[in-house]
Amino acid sequence: MKKNILSLLLLLFCFTASQAQVSSPDVFLGYPLGTRFTPHYQVLAYFKYLAGSDHNIKLINYGKTYENRELLVAVVSSKENMGNLEELRKNNLSLSKAEGGQVNLNKQPAILWLSYNVHGNEASSSETAMKMLYTLAEGVNRQVKDWLKNTVVIIDPCLNPDGRERYVSYYNAVVGVVPDANPLSREHSEPWPGGRVNHYYFDLNRDWAWQSQIETQQRLDLYHQWMPEVHIDFHEQNYNEPYYFAPAAEPVHQDITAFQREFQVITGKNNAKYFDKNGWQYFTKERFDLLYPSYGDTYPLYNGAIGMTYEQGGIGAGLSVITANGDSLTLKDRINHHLTTGLSTLETVSDNSYKLVAEFKKYFTQAVAYPPGIYKTYVVKADNLRRMKKMAALLKKNNIRYAFGGDKTIAGVNFGTKKMTLFRVGRNDMVINLKQPASVLANVLFEPQTVVTDSNTYDITAWALPYAYGLNAYACKELLNGEFPDLEPRKDSLVVLTKPYGWIFTWDAVEDAQVLIALHRANIKVRIAEQGFTVGGKVHQAGSLLIYRAENEKVSKLIESDMIAISKKLNKSFLPILNSYVEKGKDFGSSVYPLLPVPKVSMVTGADISSQSAGEVWHFFEQELHYPLSIISEQGIGNLNITTTNVLILPDGTYMRRNMEKLEDWINLGGKVILMEEAISSVAGVKPFDIKKKEMPAAKEVFSRTYKEKDRDNSADAIPGAIYKVTLDRSHPFSIGLGEVYYTLKTDDKIYDPLQKGWNVGILRQDAYVTGIAGKNVQEKLSQGMLFGVQPAGKGNIVYLAGDLLFRSFWESGKQLFVNTVFLVF
């Protein structure tokens, strides 16, 4: 890179700086920006210093990370705008609610939100954020001063401090006195799990819509208070890649408006102008598409903004690296490139501020008057009230309006059958009428079939919430309003009997695991009904849980008061039973009511294991179940003790054969091993695992492409993420709470022959494909085979899960199967 890049950059933006009243990052930090990585606390210290020195900069603290690091944004604009900041914010918010009829658009600046470092190891972004805020400070740059008259800029210096600190701490610990630009040097190779992800190994740039992580939840709460016209998500990619900026690649979702597409081109051309002057390489319209709704560009787009991703080459580059073409790439180079696009975008937003605000207003006005798509109402059936409540909570987080109930028969496309049929709206059915400001986002999240214009997409292509939540739904072309704001209150009451034989409680939601956990912590023995039964005139399904008073009184005479306390604390009703005799089914002394052991759970992690898969399990246990989980290395498998670990989870990944062979004795003693996705391949041919991948004939469709298509995947073999219907064995404890059907998200083509010694609890039939991109070869393969199986071995069990039940923590119906696997399958 040229040594005079910085001087060219200053000339480029016509910098006519007056005597600055604030210190630059170089002066404040005590070293030139780009010569070392700045820890998060120092980044924040500089932001606080600037805010304390400049009345036109305001800081907003919006929360803390899982590791207790501070999250904040800086708001900066002209003196006049900062003096009316709250009024401007409220005016802009009223536009996003289609209520801004009285807002004077000529006096309403556009809001530009700049997000840095959502991926922690893309570490140049936070360094750039300091330089960006300094450049916008009063007295530093006169050209910027003019731009800020039309623009309010919000800068988030680091969306993922925990991940960034993981990377920075590692790099600073291994770099020498002089950075080693050799790509093979250890400073260019992070250890597992890497800094990209947050504390729980979640990719925060896949979490915008789902808001499963605390960083996302807090940030989106603030985002929805401002609703910017433009949002830029700064990233880095492989250091051998040139810079990427919008316009984006196909597929682009059909609900993204013509103006949103047009403004990406306008911004891209302005960025290109400055890159061309400096001779910097870049590309557009490739690789980074606009489909999946939970990115930092698509989520703002579906919320009326212009959302764009900027990608600088730099992952693993450290302070300096030699690229594949023999050039050197430094941290200073990366900062300058990001600073250039940031300032160029500010210039573009300022020059088009009136148009941006006017189109923003138009977006939400049209969203209410003319909702997108062919469907105008979605009705979700109240198949499971607790999963319904979770869906309602997600919609509320995303400002999507909904109501419940009605007294009408209406036609709609059934999500399960894909056929138009008449149905009646029940009292607790959820009704999402798309005549609302958030109609675009609502439609994107619910549409049963997303139109995908190019199979070469960057992420999953199916995510419809009814499938993810395991709730039947209908897509209706008619507008329908719900009649009630909330679900009908439960009328359950605690029935108290003196010295009953025992108690029954249903298991049909993830929350029921909390009840079982509480009972076990109180040393209360719990049994499971392997068959249905009728008692007191009431039918109870297989999977009901039972507590017998007499056998528990041997441990505690306070069993009845314990049951009442747990019932009140967890709002769970226990039905008392008078005696052991049942009207239909087996009496309570039968062996079909075995005791449930207390799970003592460990999980293996390590370099060859998917950090995403491990993180999903870790997060689920700690944040949802609040249940202890021991995290061990693969080398620890040979030291498993059945008294301290009776459940072992192997996340998606590759494991050494010799370690898998060590599991046999532990399983025979009563251990349960849960194999997730690719972990299944590691046990093929190892005793006692009876699993075999389904063999397929040679693909019927041969992949033939021209040279110009050399970078494209074979569409016939593509499955970036599609939904398949799994037929469940509803008699098995694995399926309790879901019934006969589960919709799984498949991101690979792996399927297995039916178990010969065990239970094929989840299979794909011939008509299993539902929605999303799945090539012809994939669809032929994912048919007539096993995805989920349970194999008894000795006194233990082996559970095969050829699908991610906890995908990004938003696949709620999968969580039901997972808790069943952990707590009920023995």
PDB file of N, CA and C in Angstrom, residues 615-700:
ATOM      1  N   GLY A 615     -22.123 -23.644  21.378  1.00  0.00           N
ATOM      2  CA  GLY A 615     -22.669 -22.436  21.990  1.00  0.00           C
ATOM      3  C   GLY A 615     -24.173 -22.499  22.164  1.00  0.00           C
ATOM      4  N   GLU A 616     -24.864 -23.078  21.189  1.00  0.00           N
ATOM      5  CA  GLU A 616     -26.316 -23.212  21.309  1.00  0.00           C
ATOM      6  C   GLU A 616     -26.699 -24.060  22.521  1.00  0.00           C
ATOM      7  N   VAL A 617     -25.960 -25.147  22.726  1.00  0.00           N
ATOM      8  CA  VAL A 617     -26.239 -26.015  23.875  1.00  0.00           C
ATOM      9  C   VAL A 617     -25.921 -25.280  25.171  1.00  0.00           C
ATOM     10  N   TRP A 618     -24.750 -24.661  25.220  1.00  0.00           N
ATOM     11  CA  TRP A 618     -24.307 -23.945  26.421  1.00  0.00           C
ATOM     12  C   TRP A 618     -25.309 -22.849  26.802  1.00  0.00           C
ATOM     13  N   HIS A 619     -25.707 -22.044  25.817  1.00  0.00           N
ATOM     14  CA  HIS A 619     -26.661 -20.961  26.049  1.00  0.00           C
ATOM     15  C   HIS A 619     -27.999 -21.516  26.525  1.00  0.00           C
ATOM     16  N   PHE A 620     -28.457 -22.609  25.921  1.00  0.00           N
ATOM     17  CA  PHE A 620     -29.750 -23.186  26.280  1.00  0.00           C
ATOM     18  C   PHE A 620     -29.753 -23.660  27.735  1.00  0.00           C
ATOM     19  N   PHE A 621     -28.691 -24.332  28.132  1.00  0.00           N
ATOM     20  CA  PHE A 621     -28.630 -24.820  29.509  1.00  0.00           C
ATOM     21  C   PHE A 621     -28.540 -23.667  30.504  1.00  0.00           C
ATOM     22  N   GLU A 622     -27.705 -22.689  30.232  1.00  0.00           N
ATOM     23  CA  GLU A 622     -27.484 -21.626  31.211  1.00  0.00           C
ATOM     24  C   GLU A 622     -28.587 -20.579  31.226  1.00  0.00           C
ATOM     25  N   GLN A 623     -29.052 -20.164  30.044  1.00  0.00           N
ATOM     26  CA  GLN A 623     -29.952 -19.025  29.975  1.00  0.00           C
ATOM     27  C   GLN A 623     -31.426 -19.418  29.951  1.00  0.00           C
ATOM     28  N   GLU A 624     -31.754 -20.631  29.522  1.00  0.00           N
ATOM     29  CA  GLU A 624     -33.159 -21.035  29.479  1.00  0.00           C
ATOM     30  C   GLU A 624     -33.498 -22.099  30.526  1.00  0.00           C
ATOM     31  N   LEU A 625     -32.675 -23.125  30.626  1.00  0.00           N
ATOM     32  CA  LEU A 625     -32.962 -24.177  31.594  1.00  0.00           C
ATOM     33  C   LEU A 625     -32.430 -23.837  32.980  1.00  0.00           C
ATOM     34  N   HIS A 626     -31.376 -23.008  33.043  1.00  0.00           N
ATOM     35  CA  HIS A 626     -30.715 -22.706  34.322  1.00  0.00           C
ATOM     36  C   HIS A 626     -30.314 -24.008  35.010  1.00  0.00           C
ATOM     37  N   TYR A 627     -29.661 -24.855  34.217  1.00  0.00           N
ATOM     38  CA  TYR A 627     -29.303 -26.195  34.666  1.00  0.00           C
ATOM     39  C   TYR A 627     -27.804 -26.388  34.478  1.00  0.00           C
ATOM     40  N   PRO A 628     -27.144 -27.053  35.428  1.00  0.00           N
ATOM     41  CA  PRO A 628     -25.686 -27.187  35.327  1.00  0.00           C
ATOM     42  C   PRO A 628     -25.253 -28.021  34.131  1.00  0.00           C
ATOM     43  N   LEU A 629     -24.189 -27.554  33.488  1.00  0.00           N
ATOM     44  CA  LEU A 629     -23.605 -28.239  32.336  1.00  0.00           C
ATOM     45  C   LEU A 629     -22.090 -28.201  32.492  1.00  0.00           C
ATOM     46  N   SER A 630     -21.478 -29.371  32.584  1.00  0.00           N
ATOM     47  CA  SER A 630     -20.021 -29.439  32.630  1.00  0.00           C
ATOM     48  C   SER A 630     -19.479 -29.449  31.205  1.00  0.00           C
ATOM     49  N   ILE A 631     -18.508 -28.595  30.929  1.00  0.00           N
ATOM     50  CA  ILE A 631     -17.907 -28.517  29.600  1.00  0.00           C
ATOM     51  C   ILE A 631     -16.514 -29.123  29.687  1.00  0.00           C
ATOM     52  N   ILE A 632     -16.295 -30.213  28.958  1.00  0.00           N
ATOM     53  CA  ILE A 632     -15.051 -30.962  29.051  1.00  0.00           C
ATOM     54  C   ILE A 632     -14.371 -31.026  27.688  1.00  0.00           C
ATOM     55  N   SER A 633     -13.114 -31.394  27.690  1.00  0.00           N
ATOM     56  CA  SER A 633     -12.381 -31.577  26.444  1.00  0.00           C
ATOM     57  C   SER A 633     -12.616 -32.986  25.915  1.00  0.00           C
ATOM     58  N   GLU A 634     -12.292 -33.195  24.655  1.00  0.00           N
ATOM     59  CA  GLU A 634     -12.459 -34.522  24.070  1.00  0.00           C
ATOM     60  C   GLU A 634     -11.567 -35.545  24.777  1.00  0.00           C
ATOM     61  N   GLN A 635     -10.405 -35.097  25.251  1.00  0.00           N
ATOM     62  CA  GLN A 635      -9.493 -36.006  25.940  1.00  0.00           C
ATOM     63  C   GLN A 635     -10.099 -36.528  27.250  1.00  0.00           C
ATOM     64  N   GLY A 636     -11.100 -35.796  27.774  1.00  0.00           N
ATOM     65  CA  GLY A 636     -11.725 -36.212  29.021  1.00  0.00           C
ATOM     66  C   GLY A 636     -12.728 -37.338  28.869  1.00  0.00           C
ATOM     67  N   ILE A 637     -13.041 -37.734  27.637  1.00  0.00           N
ATOM     68  CA  ILE A 637     -14.046 -38.778  27.412  1.00  0.00           C
ATOM     69  C   ILE A 637     -13.650 -40.090  28.082  1.00  0.00           C
ATOM     70  N   GLY A 638     -12.374 -40.400  28.055  1.00  0.00           N
ATOM     71  CA  GLY A 638     -11.924 -41.658  28.637  1.00  0.00           C
ATOM     72  C   GLY A 638     -12.003 -41.692  30.149  1.00  0.00           C
ATOM     73  N   ASN A 639     -12.229 -40.559  30.770  1.00  0.00           N
ATOM     74  CA  ASN A 639     -12.300 -40.501  32.234  1.00  0.00           C
ATOM     75  C   ASN A 639     -13.719 -40.299  32.753  1.00  0.00           C
ATOM     76  N   LEU A 640     -14.722 -40.507  31.909  1.00  0.00           N
ATOM     77  CA  LEU A 640     -16.103 -40.316  32.344  1.00  0.00           C
ATOM     78  C   LEU A 640     -16.453 -41.268  33.477  1.00  0.00           C
ATOM     79  N   ASN A 641     -17.158 -40.728  34.469  1.00  0.00           N
ATOM     80  CA  ASN A 641     -17.620 -41.515  35.609  1.00  0.00           C
ATOM     81  C   ASN A 641     -19.144 -41.444  35.635  1.00  0.00           C
ATOM     82  N   ILE A 642     -19.787 -42.579  35.604  1.00  0.00           N
ATOM     83  CA  ILE A 642     -21.244 -42.620  35.508  1.00  0.00           C
ATOM     84  C   ILE A 642     -21.914 -41.936  36.690  1.00  0.00           C
ATOM     85  N   THR A 643     -21.227 -41.825  37.822  1.00  0.00           N
ATOM     86  CA  THR A 643     -21.835 -41.181  38.996  1.00  0.00           C
ATOM     87  C   THR A 643     -21.832 -39.660  38.891  1.00  0.00           C
ATOM     88  N   THR A 644     -20.955 -39.112  38.055  1.00  0.00           N
ATOM     89  CA  THR A 644     -20.892 -37.653  37.900  1.00  0.00           C
ATOM     90  C   THR A 644     -21.379 -37.177  36.544  1.00  0.00           C
ATOM     91  N   THR A 645     -21.375 -38.053  35.537  1.00  0.00           N
ATOM     92  CA  THR A 645     -21.900 -37.725  34.200  1.00  0.00           C
ATOM     93  C   THR A 645     -22.672 -38.926  33.680  1.00  0.00           C
ATOM     94  N   ASN A 646     -23.991 -38.748  33.531  1.00  0.00           N
ATOM     95  CA  ASN A 646     -24.775 -39.828  32.919  1.00  0.00           C
ATOM     96  C   ASN A 646     -25.386 -39.404  31.580  1.00  0.00           C
ATOM     97  N   VAL A 647     -25.143 -38.146  31.188  1.00  0.00           N
ATOM     98  CA  VAL A 647     -25.553 -37.651  29.863  1.00  0.00           C
ATOM     99  C   VAL A 647     -24.357 -36.922  29.256  1.00  0.00           C
ATOM    100  N   LEU A 648     -23.971 -37.325  28.059  1.00  0.00           N
ATOM    101  CA  LEU A 648     -22.855 -36.686  27.361  1.00  0.00           C
ATOM    102  C   LEU A 648     -23.336 -36.169  26.018  1.00  0.00           C
ATOM    103  N   ILE A 649     -23.136 -34.878  25.783  1.00  0.00           N
ATOM    104  CA  ILE A 649     -23.544 -34.257  24.523  1.00  0.00           C
ATOM    105  C   ILE A 649     -22.311 -34.024  23.658  1.00  0.00           C
ATOM    106  N   LEU A 650     -22.370 -34.554  22.436  1.00  0.00           N
ATOM    107  CA  LEU A 650     -21.312 -34.315  21.457  1.00  0.00           C
ATOM    108  C   LEU A 650     -21.875 -33.388  20.379  1.00  0.00           C
ATOM    109  N   PRO A 651     -21.541 -32.093  20.428  1.00  0.00           N
ATOM    110  CA  PRO A 651     -22.055 -31.165  19.416  1.00  0.00           C
ATOM    111  C   PRO A 651     -21.534 -31.495  18.022  1.00  0.00           C
ATOM    112  N   ASP A 652     -22.115 -30.867  17.042  1.00  0.00           N
ATOM    113  CA  ASP A 652     -21.703 -31.001  15.652  1.00  0.00           C
ATOM    114  C   ASP A 652     -20.186 -30.834  15.541  1.00  0.00           C
ATOM    115  N   GLY A 653     -19.524 -31.801  14.929  1.00  0.00           N
ATOM    116  CA  GLY A 653     -18.074 -31.712  14.801  1.00  0.00           C
ATOM    117  C   GLY A 653     -17.467 -33.052  14.456  1.00  0.00           C
ATOM    118  N   THR A 654     -16.142 -33.086  14.471  1.00  0.00           N
ATOM    119  CA  THR A 654     -15.395 -34.301  14.156  1.00  0.00           C
ATOM    120  C   THR A 654     -14.634 -34.766  15.391  1.00  0.00           C
ATOM    121  N   TYR A 655     -14.748 -36.050  15.713  1.00  0.00           N
ATOM    122  CA  TYR A 655     -14.145 -36.600  16.921  1.00  0.00           C
ATOM    123  C   TYR A 655     -13.202 -37.750  16.546  1.00  0.00           C
ATOM    124  N   MET A 656     -12.182 -37.943  17.367  1.00  0.00           N
ATOM    125  CA  MET A 656     -11.210 -38.989  17.105  1.00  0.00           C
ATOM    126  C   MET A 656     -11.811 -40.358  17.416  1.00  0.00           C
ATOM    127  N   ARG A 657     -11.551 -41.305  16.522  1.00  0.00           N
ATOM    128  CA  ARG A 657     -12.134 -42.636  16.654  1.00  0.00           C
ATOM    129  C   ARG A 657     -11.758 -43.286  17.986  1.00  0.00           C
ATOM    130  N   ARG A 658     -10.510 -43.098  18.402  1.00  0.00           N
ATOM    131  CA  ARG A 658     -10.089 -43.751  19.645  1.00  0.00           C
ATOM    132  C   ARG A 658     -10.851 -43.230  20.867  1.00  0.00           C
ATOM    133  N   ASN A 659     -11.296 -41.983  20.794  1.00  0.00           N
ATOM    134  CA  ASN A 659     -12.100 -41.448  21.895  1.00  0.00           C
ATOM    135  C   ASN A 659     -13.527 -41.973  21.853  1.00  0.00           C
ATOM    136  N   MET A 660     -14.052 -42.187  20.663  1.00  0.00           N
ATOM    137  CA  MET A 660     -15.397 -42.748  20.546  1.00  0.00           C
ATOM    138  C   MET A 660     -15.433 -44.195  21.036  1.00  0.00           C
ATOM    139  N   GLU A 661     -14.335 -44.911  20.823  1.00  0.00           N
ATOM    140  CA  GLU A 661     -14.279 -46.298  21.273  1.00  0.00           C
ATOM    141  C   GLU A 661     -14.321 -46.400  22.795  1.00  0.00           C
ATOM    142  N   LYS A 662     -13.906 -45.343  23.483  1.00  0.00           N
ATOM    143  CA  LYS A 662     -13.892 -45.338  24.948  1.00  0.00           C
ATOM    144  C   LYS A 662     -15.286 -45.182  25.556  1.00  0.00           C
ATOM    145  N   LEU A 663     -16.283 -44.895  24.745  1.00  0.00           N
ATOM    146  CA  LEU A 663     -17.627 -44.641  25.258  1.00  0.00           C
ATOM    147  C   LEU A 663     -18.408 -45.910  25.577  1.00  0.00           C
ATOM    148  N   GLU A 664     -18.001 -47.048  25.011  1.00  0.00           N
ATOM    149  CA  GLU A 664     -18.819 -48.263  25.115  1.00  0.00           C
ATOM    150  C   GLU A 664     -19.076 -48.669  26.557  1.00  0.00           C
ATOM    151  N   ASP A 665     -18.042 -48.749  27.374  1.00  0.00           N
ATOM    152  CA  ASP A 665     -18.227 -49.186  28.754  1.00  0.00           C
ATOM    153  C   ASP A 665     -19.115 -48.220  29.528  1.00  0.00           C
ATOM    154  N   TRP A 666     -18.907 -46.945  29.327  1.00  0.00           N
ATOM    155  CA  TRP A 666     -19.705 -45.930  30.020  1.00  0.00           C
ATOM    156  C   TRP A 666     -21.172 -46.027  29.625  1.00  0.00           C
ATOM    157  N   ILE A 667     -21.450 -46.243  28.335  1.00  0.00           N
ATOM    158  CA  ILE A 667     -22.836 -46.393  27.874  1.00  0.00           C
ATOM    159  C   ILE A 667     -23.459 -47.644  28.482  1.00  0.00           C
ATOM    160  N   ASN A 668     -22.723 -48.738  28.494  1.00  0.00           N
ATOM    161  CA  ASN A 668     -23.258 -49.992  29.030  1.00  0.00           C
ATOM    162  C   ASN A 668     -23.625 -49.876  30.509  1.00  0.00           C
ATOM    163  N   LEU A 669     -22.955 -48.980  31.216  1.00  0.00           N
ATOM    164  CA  LEU A 669     -23.248 -48.766  32.636  1.00  0.00           C
ATOM    165  C   LEU A 669     -24.475 -47.880  32.855  1.00  0.00           C
ATOM    166  N   GLY A 670     -25.018 -47.320  31.771  1.00  0.00           N
ATOM    167  CA  GLY A 670     -26.216 -46.486  31.896  1.00  0.00           C
ATOM    168  C   GLY A 670     -26.060 -45.086  31.357  1.00  0.00           C
ATOM    169  N   GLY A 671     -24.960 -44.810  30.690  1.00  0.00           N
ATOM    170  CA  GLY A 671     -24.756 -43.477  30.126  1.00  0.00           C
ATOM    171  C   GLY A 671     -25.573 -43.243  28.864  1.00  0.00           C
ATOM    172  N   LYS A 672     -25.922 -41.994  28.651  1.00  0.00           N
ATOM    173  CA  LYS A 672     -26.647 -41.602  27.430  1.00  0.00           C
ATOM    174  C   LYS A 672     -25.783 -40.609  26.672  1.00  0.00           C
ATOM    175  N   VAL A 673     -25.464 -40.935  25.415  1.00  0.00           N
ATOM    176  CA  VAL A 673     -24.682 -40.031  24.582  1.00  0.00           C
ATOM    177  C   VAL A 673     -25.600 -39.456  23.503  1.00  0.00           C
ATOM    178  N   ILE A 674     -25.556 -38.150  23.345  1.00  0.00           N
ATOM    179  CA  ILE A 674     -26.372 -37.440  22.358  1.00  0.00           C
ATOM    180  C   ILE A 674     -25.440 -36.932  21.265  1.00  0.00           C
ATOM    181  N   LEU A 675     -25.590 -37.490  20.067  1.00  0.00           N
ATOM    182  CA  LEU A 675     -24.735 -37.156  18.927  1.00  0.00           C
ATOM    183  C   LEU A 675     -25.457 -36.162  18.020  1.00  0.00           C
ATOM    184  N   MET A 676     -24.871 -35.000  17.820  1.00  0.00           N
ATOM    185  CA  MET A 676     -25.510 -33.952  17.049  1.00  0.00           C
ATOM    186  C   MET A 676     -24.845 -33.803  15.684  1.00  0.00           C
ATOM    187  N   GLU A 677     -25.642 -33.910  14.640  1.00  0.00           N
ATOM    188  CA  GLU A 677     -25.229 -33.675  13.258  1.00  0.00           C
ATOM    189  C   GLU A 677     -23.971 -34.458  12.883  1.00  0.00           C
ATOM    190  N   GLU A 678     -22.881 -33.765  12.516  1.00  0.00           N
ATOM    191  CA  GLU A 678     -21.702 -34.442  11.983  1.00  0.00           C
ATOM    192  C   GLU A 678     -21.017 -35.341  13.007  1.00  0.00           C
ATOM    193  N   ALA A 679     -21.316 -35.169  14.285  1.00  0.00           N
ATOM    194  CA  ALA A 679     -20.757 -36.073  15.292  1.00  0.00           C
ATOM    195  C   ALA A 679     -21.152 -37.515  15.018  1.00  0.00           C
ATOM    196  N   ILE A 680     -22.294 -37.709  14.356  1.00  0.00           N
ATOM    197  CA  ILE A 680     -22.749 -39.069  14.036  1.00  0.00           C
ATOM    198  C   ILE A 680     -21.736 -39.781  13.146  1.00  0.00           C
ATOM    199  N   SER A 681     -21.133 -39.027  12.211  1.00  0.00           N
ATOM    200  CA  SER A 681     -20.177 -39.647  11.288  1.00  0.00           C
ATOM    201  C   SER A 681     -18.954 -40.182  12.015  1.00  0.00           C
ATOM    202  N   SER A 682     -18.633 -39.591  13.157  1.00  0.00           N
ATOM    203  CA  SER A 682     -17.431 -40.006  13.892  1.00  0.00           C
ATOM    204  C   SER A 682     -17.589 -41.359  14.571  1.00  0.00           C
ATOM    205  N   VAL A 683     -18.820 -41.848  14.708  1.00  0.00           N
ATOM    206  CA  VAL A 683     -19.019 -43.131  15.398  1.00  0.00           C
ATOM    207  C   VAL A 683     -19.363 -44.257  14.431  1.00  0.00           C
ATOM    208  N   ALA A 684     -19.415 -43.957  13.141  1.00  0.00           N
ATOM    209  CA  ALA A 684     -19.736 -44.997  12.160  1.00  0.00           C
ATOM    210  C   ALA A 684     -18.694 -46.116  12.236  1.00  0.00           C
ATOM    211  N   GLY A 685     -19.166 -47.353  12.405  1.00  0.00           N
ATOM    212  CA  GLY A 685     -18.268 -48.504  12.480  1.00  0.00           C
ATOM    213  C   GLY A 685     -17.641 -48.727  13.834  1.00  0.00           C
ATOM    214  N   VAL A 686     -18.014 -47.934  14.828  1.00  0.00           N
ATOM    215  CA  VAL A 686     -17.474 -48.058  16.181  1.00  0.00           C
ATOM    216  C   VAL A 686     -18.517 -48.733  17.061  1.00  0.00           C
ATOM    217  N   LYS A 687     -18.099 -49.702  17.872  1.00  0.00           N
ATOM    218  CA  LYS A 687     -19.016 -50.334  18.822  1.00  0.00           C
ATOM    219  C   LYS A 687     -19.316 -49.373  19.963  1.00  0.00           C
ATOM    220  N   PRO A 688     -20.558 -49.308  20.438  1.00  0.00           N
ATOM    221  CA  PRO A 688     -21.746 -50.113  20.087  1.00  0.00           C
ATOM    222  C   PRO A 688     -22.684 -49.377  19.131  1.00  0.00           C
ATOM    223  N   PHE A 689     -22.175 -48.432  18.367  1.00  0.00           N
ATOM    224  CA  PHE A 689     -23.034 -47.555  17.558  1.00  0.00           C
ATOM    225  C   PHE A 689     -23.519 -48.274  16.302  1.00  0.00           C
ATOM    226  N   ASP A 690     -24.828 -48.390  16.173  1.00  0.00           N
ATOM    227  CA  ASP A 690     -25.443 -49.116  15.049  1.00  0.00           C
ATOM    228  C   ASP A 690     -26.055 -48.092  14.102  1.00  0.00           C
ATOM    229  N   ILE A 691     -25.229 -47.354  13.416  1.00  0.00           N
ATOM    230  CA  ILE A 691     -25.708 -46.270  12.549  1.00  0.00           C
ATOM    231  C   ILE A 691     -24.994 -46.360  11.206  1.00  0.00           C
ATOM    232  N   LYS A 692     -25.758 -46.142  10.136  1.00  0.00           N
ATOM    233  CA  LYS A 692     -25.182 -46.222   8.802  1.00  0.00           C
ATOM    234  C   LYS A 692     -25.805 -45.147   7.927  1.00  0.00           C
ATOM    235  N   LYS A 693     -24.926 -44.371   7.285  1.00  0.00           N
ATOM    236  CA  LYS A 693     -25.415 -43.324   6.388  1.00  0.00           C
ATOM    237  C   LYS A 693     -26.111 -43.961   5.190  1.00  0.00           C
ATOM    238  N   LYS A 694     -27.199 -43.340   4.780  1.00  0.00           N
ATOM    239  CA  LYS A 694     -27.969 -43.865   3.656  1.00  0.00           C
ATOM    240  C   LYS A 694     -27.161 -43.760   2.367  1.00  0.00           C
ATOM    241  N   GLU A 695     -27.024 -44.874   1.682  1.00  0.00           N
ATOM    242  CA  GLU A 695     -26.301 -44.888   0.412  1.00  0.00           C
ATOM    243  C   GLU A 695     -27.237 -44.496  -0.723  1.00  0.00           C
ATOM    244  N   MET A 696     -26.712 -43.674  -1.615  1.00  0.00           N
ATOM    245  CA  MET A 696     -27.514 -43.193  -2.741  1.00  0.00           C
ATOM    246  C   MET A 696     -26.848 -43.555  -4.050  1.00  0.00           C
ATOM    247  N   PRO A 697     -27.655 -43.824  -5.085  1.00  0.00           N
ATOM    248  CA  PRO A 697     -27.065 -44.029  -6.420  1.00  0.00           C
ATOM    249  C   PRO A 697     -26.457 -42.731  -6.927  1.00  0.00           C
ATOM    250  N   ALA A 698     -25.674 -42.830  -7.954  1.00  0.00           N
ATOM    251  CA  ALA A 698     -25.042 -41.636  -8.524  1.00  0.00           C
ATOM    252  C   ALA A 698     -26.103 -40.605  -8.891  1.00  0.00           C
ATOM    253  N   ALA A 699     -25.766 -39.342  -8.699  1.00  0.00           N
ATOM    254  CA  ALA A 699     -26.710 -38.255  -8.956  1.00  0.00           C
ATOM    255  C   ALA A 699     -27.199 -38.303 -10.395  1.00  0.00           C
ATOM    256  N   LYS A 700     -28.513 -38.127 -10.533  1.00  0.00           N
ATOM    257  CA  LYS A 700     -29.097 -38.145 -11.874  1.00  0.00           C
ATOM    258  C   LYS A 700     -28.734 -36.884 -12.648  1.00  0.00           C
TER     259      LYS A 700
END
